[in-house]
């Protein structure tokens, strides 16, 4: 399968190159990476990071402006402390000049990834994490 070439993906790989914790492409890009072709224009790039590394995210992106999405309210609040990320909050919008990345904090318990809306639904880590021919990790499209 031919690897997808995308300046959006390259940008995120470059931004995340020194982040020491697991992260994966998510959202629409995970579907495209899973099927091996671009199916549509993507307005942004979503990435998945495990909630246990939320503090590291805040520290790593300290030069960026970070907002947290408030579930069910359709609004964003400035994210300044780890407390601002308590569940059910999970979506971060990171801005730096014209750059934008969305981070989806994802819960896990040992080797199981927990579905955000119902923790009784889970997927094994080895199923959840997929990788393309360029070693870019992405969320299993069926998730």
XYZ file of C-alpha atoms in Angstrom:
143
model
C 0.000 0.000 0.000
C 1.295 3.455 -0.892
C 1.804 5.766 2.069
C -0.357 8.873 2.238
C 1.587 12.083 1.742
C 0.192 15.093 3.574
C 1.705 18.336 4.810
C -0.860 18.296 7.655
C 0.385 14.911 8.868
C 4.025 15.949 8.407
C 3.389 19.097 10.453
C 1.978 17.129 13.388
C 4.748 14.521 13.232
C 7.255 17.371 13.429
C 5.443 19.105 16.316
C 5.189 15.832 18.261
C 8.722 14.553 17.573
C 9.971 15.309 21.115
C 6.811 14.228 22.974
C 7.935 11.219 24.995
C 4.540 9.524 25.395
C 2.327 7.569 22.998
C 0.167 9.533 20.604
C -1.820 8.533 17.539
C -3.580 10.184 14.651
C -7.339 10.104 15.234
C -10.579 11.241 13.624
C -10.852 11.454 9.860
C -7.133 10.993 9.346
C -7.213 7.635 11.161
C -9.805 6.426 8.661
C -7.751 7.637 5.702
C -4.549 6.119 7.085
C -6.432 2.875 7.693
C -7.683 2.571 4.134
C -4.524 4.024 2.599
C -5.984 6.952 0.682
C -7.263 10.455 1.318
C -11.061 10.463 1.108
C -11.683 14.163 1.730
C -10.085 17.484 2.617
C -9.330 17.648 6.322
C -9.810 20.985 8.074
C -7.559 19.925 10.937
C -5.712 17.038 12.507
C -6.962 15.216 15.580
C -4.587 13.198 17.697
C -5.249 10.798 20.530
C -3.203 10.953 23.729
C -3.948 8.923 26.833
C -5.489 10.886 29.688
C -2.736 9.752 32.069
C -0.377 11.994 30.062
C -2.568 15.115 30.226
C -0.106 16.991 32.437
C 2.701 16.219 29.991
C 0.517 17.606 27.186
C 0.006 20.867 29.088
C 3.747 21.162 29.734
C 4.775 20.188 26.183
C 2.399 22.737 24.646
C 3.078 25.489 27.183
C 3.923 27.921 24.339
C 0.521 27.304 22.747
C -2.897 28.603 23.790
C -4.925 25.632 25.014
C -8.697 25.478 25.219
C -10.817 22.605 26.500
C -14.167 21.779 24.901
C -17.072 21.663 27.339
C -19.132 18.564 26.437
C -22.760 19.232 25.634
C -22.314 23.001 25.678
C -20.620 23.696 22.340
C -18.101 26.092 23.856
C -14.447 26.263 24.771
C -12.748 27.439 27.971
C -9.141 28.373 28.470
C -7.309 25.384 29.939
C -4.819 26.408 32.589
C -4.540 23.496 35.009
C -4.943 19.745 35.033
C -8.198 20.228 36.975
C -9.642 21.922 33.870
C -9.398 18.509 32.152
C -11.384 16.441 34.634
C -13.873 14.070 32.950
C -16.145 14.329 31.134
C -13.867 16.873 29.425
C -11.596 15.318 26.825
C -11.159 17.601 23.796
C -8.304 20.099 23.658
C -7.950 22.794 21.002
C -4.365 23.988 20.718
C -3.517 27.213 18.902
C -0.207 28.851 18.048
C -0.358 31.670 15.493
C -2.038 29.980 12.489
C -1.324 26.451 13.734
C -4.067 24.268 15.197
C -4.128 20.742 16.614
C -6.993 18.995 18.357
C -6.131 16.472 21.066
C -8.592 13.834 22.229
C -7.744 12.588 25.708
C -8.497 8.879 25.826
C -8.886 6.694 28.885
C -7.325 3.287 29.282
C -7.153 0.628 31.936
C -4.046 -1.529 31.622
C -4.153 -2.912 28.055
C -7.734 -1.845 27.341
C -8.799 1.399 25.728
C -12.091 2.593 27.217
C -14.860 4.055 25.089
C -15.453 7.613 26.279
C -19.248 7.395 26.551
C -19.414 3.921 28.086
C -16.398 2.434 29.857
C -17.979 -1.034 29.584
C -17.019 -0.862 25.898
C -13.306 -1.312 25.319
C -10.700 -2.427 22.792
C -7.361 -4.076 23.404
C -4.398 -1.712 22.982
C -2.859 -3.906 20.248
C -6.075 -3.660 18.215
C -6.523 0.042 18.929
C -3.063 1.146 17.760
C -2.460 0.744 14.022
C 0.609 1.818 12.035
C 1.165 2.737 8.395
C 4.235 2.038 6.251
C 5.834 5.308 7.432
C 5.520 4.229 11.089
C 2.790 6.783 11.782
C 0.529 5.388 14.478
C -3.215 5.917 14.220
C -6.399 4.887 15.994
C -8.049 1.790 14.505
C -10.656 3.198 12.081
C -13.403 0.990 13.510
C -13.022 2.729 16.860
